[in-house]
Protein backbone atom coordinates (compact mmCIF):
# COMPACT_ATOMS: atom_id res chain seq x y z
CA UNK A 1 0.00 0.00 0.00
CA UNK A 2 1.29 3.46 -0.87
CA UNK A 3 2.05 6.13 1.70
CA UNK A 4 0.28 9.45 1.67
CA UNK A 5 2.56 12.09 0.17
CA UNK A 6 1.85 15.80 0.50
CA UNK A 7 2.12 17.75 -2.73
CA UNK A 8 0.45 21.03 -3.58
CA UNK A 9 -2.16 21.08 -6.34
CA UNK A 10 0.04 23.37 -8.47
CA UNK A 11 3.07 21.09 -8.02
CA UNK A 12 0.95 18.05 -8.92
CA UNK A 13 -0.15 19.67 -12.18
CA UNK A 14 3.28 21.03 -13.08
CA UNK A 15 5.12 17.78 -12.37
CA UNK A 16 2.52 15.65 -14.13
CA UNK A 17 2.47 17.83 -17.22
CA UNK A 18 6.29 17.81 -17.32
CA UNK A 19 6.26 14.00 -17.15
CA UNK A 20 3.73 13.94 -19.98
CA UNK A 21 5.72 16.35 -22.19
CA UNK A 22 9.13 14.87 -21.55
CA UNK A 23 8.43 11.13 -21.35
CA UNK A 24 4.96 10.21 -22.57
CA UNK A 25 3.61 12.63 -25.20
CA UNK A 26 5.16 11.16 -28.34
CA UNK A 27 4.39 7.54 -27.47
CA UNK A 28 0.90 8.06 -26.06
CA UNK A 29 -0.29 10.41 -28.80
CA UNK A 30 0.80 7.85 -31.37
CA UNK A 31 -0.71 4.80 -29.65
CA UNK A 32 -3.54 6.11 -27.42
CA UNK A 33 -4.86 9.35 -28.96
CA UNK A 34 -8.12 10.52 -27.30
CA UNK A 35 -7.77 8.08 -24.38
CA UNK A 36 -7.06 9.26 -20.84
CA UNK A 37 -3.91 9.09 -18.74
CA UNK A 38 -3.71 9.48 -14.96
CA UNK A 39 -0.22 10.48 -13.87
CA UNK A 40 1.12 10.03 -10.34
CA UNK A 41 3.65 12.88 -10.16
CA UNK A 42 5.89 11.60 -7.36
CA UNK A 43 6.66 8.19 -8.88
CA UNK A 44 6.09 9.16 -12.50
CA UNK A 45 3.83 6.13 -12.95
CA UNK A 46 0.92 6.50 -15.33
CA UNK A 47 -2.31 4.65 -15.99
CA UNK A 48 -4.31 4.54 -19.21
CA UNK A 49 -8.01 4.18 -19.84
CA UNK A 50 -10.52 4.60 -22.64
CA UNK A 51 -12.46 6.77 -20.19
CA UNK A 52 -11.38 9.10 -17.41
CA UNK A 53 -13.01 6.73 -14.94
CA UNK A 54 -10.99 3.76 -16.23
CA UNK A 55 -7.69 5.65 -15.93
CA UNK A 56 -8.55 6.83 -12.41
CA UNK A 57 -9.64 3.38 -11.33
CA UNK A 58 -6.32 1.88 -12.43
CA UNK A 59 -4.41 4.65 -10.67
CA UNK A 60 -6.40 4.24 -7.44
CA UNK A 61 -5.67 0.51 -7.37
CA UNK A 62 -1.94 1.21 -7.46
CA UNK A 63 -1.93 4.35 -5.29
CA UNK A 64 -5.10 4.53 -3.18
CA UNK A 65 -3.79 7.37 -0.99
CA UNK A 66 -2.40 9.68 -3.68
CA UNK A 67 -3.99 12.27 -5.92
CA UNK A 68 -3.38 12.02 -9.66
CA UNK A 69 -3.47 14.42 -12.55
CA UNK A 70 -5.69 13.23 -15.41
CA UNK A 71 -5.22 14.32 -18.99
CA UNK A 72 -6.91 13.46 -22.25
CA UNK A 73 -4.21 12.34 -24.62
CA UNK A 74 -3.74 14.74 -27.51
CA UNK A 75 -6.03 17.41 -26.01
CA UNK A 76 -5.29 20.60 -24.08
CA UNK A 77 -7.93 19.75 -21.44
CA UNK A 78 -9.36 16.51 -20.08
CA UNK A 79 -13.01 17.58 -20.25
CA UNK A 80 -14.66 20.21 -22.38
CA UNK A 81 -17.90 21.78 -21.18
CA UNK A 82 -19.54 24.09 -23.63
CA UNK A 83 -22.74 25.84 -24.41
CA UNK A 84 -24.17 26.63 -27.79
CA UNK A 85 -27.44 28.13 -28.86
PDB file of C-alpha atoms in Angstrom:
ATOM      1  CA  UNK A   1       0.000   0.000   0.000  1.00  0.00           C
ATOM      2  CA  UNK A   2       1.293   3.462  -0.873  1.00  0.00           C
ATOM      3  CA  UNK A   3       2.055   6.126   1.695  1.00  0.00           C
ATOM      4  CA  UNK A   4       0.278   9.455   1.667  1.00  0.00           C
ATOM      5  CA  UNK A   5       2.559  12.089   0.172  1.00  0.00           C
ATOM      6  CA  UNK A   6       1.849  15.797   0.502  1.00  0.00           C
ATOM      7  CA  UNK A   7       2.123  17.749  -2.732  1.00  0.00           C
ATOM      8  CA  UNK A   8       0.450  21.035  -3.576  1.00  0.00           C
ATOM      9  CA  UNK A   9      -2.163  21.080  -6.343  1.00  0.00           C
ATOM     10  CA  UNK A  10       0.044  23.365  -8.467  1.00  0.00           C
ATOM     11  CA  UNK A  11       3.067  21.089  -8.024  1.00  0.00           C
ATOM     12  CA  UNK A  12       0.955  18.048  -8.922  1.00  0.00           C
ATOM     13  CA  UNK A  13      -0.152  19.667 -12.175  1.00  0.00           C
ATOM     14  CA  UNK A  14       3.281  21.033 -13.082  1.00  0.00           C
ATOM     15  CA  UNK A  15       5.120  17.782 -12.369  1.00  0.00           C
ATOM     16  CA  UNK A  16       2.520  15.646 -14.126  1.00  0.00           C
ATOM     17  CA  UNK A  17       2.469  17.834 -17.219  1.00  0.00           C
ATOM     18  CA  UNK A  18       6.290  17.809 -17.322  1.00  0.00           C
ATOM     19  CA  UNK A  19       6.263  13.996 -17.153  1.00  0.00           C
ATOM     20  CA  UNK A  20       3.733  13.935 -19.983  1.00  0.00           C
ATOM     21  CA  UNK A  21       5.718  16.348 -22.188  1.00  0.00           C
ATOM     22  CA  UNK A  22       9.133  14.865 -21.546  1.00  0.00           C
ATOM     23  CA  UNK A  23       8.425  11.127 -21.348  1.00  0.00           C
ATOM     24  CA  UNK A  24       4.960  10.215 -22.573  1.00  0.00           C
ATOM     25  CA  UNK A  25       3.611  12.631 -25.196  1.00  0.00           C
ATOM     26  CA  UNK A  26       5.158  11.156 -28.338  1.00  0.00           C
ATOM     27  CA  UNK A  27       4.393   7.543 -27.471  1.00  0.00           C
ATOM     28  CA  UNK A  28       0.899   8.064 -26.058  1.00  0.00           C
ATOM     29  CA  UNK A  29      -0.291  10.414 -28.795  1.00  0.00           C
ATOM     30  CA  UNK A  30       0.802   7.849 -31.369  1.00  0.00           C
ATOM     31  CA  UNK A  31      -0.709   4.799 -29.652  1.00  0.00           C
ATOM     32  CA  UNK A  32      -3.545   6.114 -27.418  1.00  0.00           C
ATOM     33  CA  UNK A  33      -4.861   9.350 -28.963  1.00  0.00           C
ATOM     34  CA  UNK A  34      -8.123  10.520 -27.297  1.00  0.00           C
ATOM     35  CA  UNK A  35      -7.768   8.077 -24.383  1.00  0.00           C
ATOM     36  CA  UNK A  36      -7.056   9.264 -20.837  1.00  0.00           C
ATOM     37  CA  UNK A  37      -3.907   9.091 -18.744  1.00  0.00           C
ATOM     38  CA  UNK A  38      -3.714   9.476 -14.956  1.00  0.00           C
ATOM     39  CA  UNK A  39      -0.220  10.484 -13.869  1.00  0.00           C
ATOM     40  CA  UNK A  40       1.117  10.031 -10.339  1.00  0.00           C
ATOM     41  CA  UNK A  41       3.652  12.877 -10.163  1.00  0.00           C
ATOM     42  CA  UNK A  42       5.889  11.599  -7.359  1.00  0.00           C
ATOM     43  CA  UNK A  43       6.657   8.192  -8.878  1.00  0.00           C
ATOM     44  CA  UNK A  44       6.092   9.164 -12.499  1.00  0.00           C
ATOM     45  CA  UNK A  45       3.834   6.135 -12.950  1.00  0.00           C
ATOM     46  CA  UNK A  46       0.922   6.501 -15.332  1.00  0.00           C
ATOM     47  CA  UNK A  47      -2.306   4.654 -15.994  1.00  0.00           C
ATOM     48  CA  UNK A  48      -4.315   4.535 -19.211  1.00  0.00           C
ATOM     49  CA  UNK A  49      -8.014   4.177 -19.838  1.00  0.00           C
ATOM     50  CA  UNK A  50     -10.521   4.603 -22.638  1.00  0.00           C
ATOM     51  CA  UNK A  51     -12.464   6.775 -20.188  1.00  0.00           C
ATOM     52  CA  UNK A  52     -11.380   9.101 -17.409  1.00  0.00           C
ATOM     53  CA  UNK A  53     -13.009   6.732 -14.943  1.00  0.00           C
ATOM     54  CA  UNK A  54     -10.990   3.763 -16.232  1.00  0.00           C
ATOM     55  CA  UNK A  55      -7.692   5.651 -15.929  1.00  0.00           C
ATOM     56  CA  UNK A  56      -8.548   6.828 -12.412  1.00  0.00           C
ATOM     57  CA  UNK A  57      -9.644   3.375 -11.332  1.00  0.00           C
ATOM     58  CA  UNK A  58      -6.321   1.875 -12.434  1.00  0.00           C
ATOM     59  CA  UNK A  59      -4.414   4.651 -10.670  1.00  0.00           C
ATOM     60  CA  UNK A  60      -6.395   4.236  -7.439  1.00  0.00           C
ATOM     61  CA  UNK A  61      -5.674   0.514  -7.374  1.00  0.00           C
ATOM     62  CA  UNK A  62      -1.945   1.214  -7.459  1.00  0.00           C
ATOM     63  CA  UNK A  63      -1.925   4.355  -5.288  1.00  0.00           C
ATOM     64  CA  UNK A  64      -5.097   4.530  -3.180  1.00  0.00           C
ATOM     65  CA  UNK A  65      -3.788   7.366  -0.991  1.00  0.00           C
ATOM     66  CA  UNK A  66      -2.402   9.676  -3.677  1.00  0.00           C
ATOM     67  CA  UNK A  67      -3.987  12.267  -5.924  1.00  0.00           C
ATOM     68  CA  UNK A  68      -3.381  12.023  -9.660  1.00  0.00           C
ATOM     69  CA  UNK A  69      -3.475  14.421 -12.549  1.00  0.00           C
ATOM     70  CA  UNK A  70      -5.687  13.231 -15.411  1.00  0.00           C
ATOM     71  CA  UNK A  71      -5.215  14.322 -18.993  1.00  0.00           C
ATOM     72  CA  UNK A  72      -6.908  13.463 -22.253  1.00  0.00           C
ATOM     73  CA  UNK A  73      -4.207  12.338 -24.620  1.00  0.00           C
ATOM     74  CA  UNK A  74      -3.743  14.740 -27.507  1.00  0.00           C
ATOM     75  CA  UNK A  75      -6.029  17.409 -26.010  1.00  0.00           C
ATOM     76  CA  UNK A  76      -5.295  20.601 -24.084  1.00  0.00           C
ATOM     77  CA  UNK A  77      -7.932  19.751 -21.444  1.00  0.00           C
ATOM     78  CA  UNK A  78      -9.364  16.507 -20.078  1.00  0.00           C
ATOM     79  CA  UNK A  79     -13.007  17.580 -20.253  1.00  0.00           C
ATOM     80  CA  UNK A  80     -14.658  20.213 -22.382  1.00  0.00           C
ATOM     81  CA  UNK A  81     -17.895  21.778 -21.178  1.00  0.00           C
ATOM     82  CA  UNK A  82     -19.538  24.094 -23.629  1.00  0.00           C
ATOM     83  CA  UNK A  83     -22.741  25.845 -24.410  1.00  0.00           C
ATOM     84  CA  UNK A  84     -24.174  26.627 -27.787  1.00  0.00           C
ATOM     85  CA  UNK A  85     -27.441  28.127 -28.862  1.00  0.00           C
TER      86      UNK A  85
END
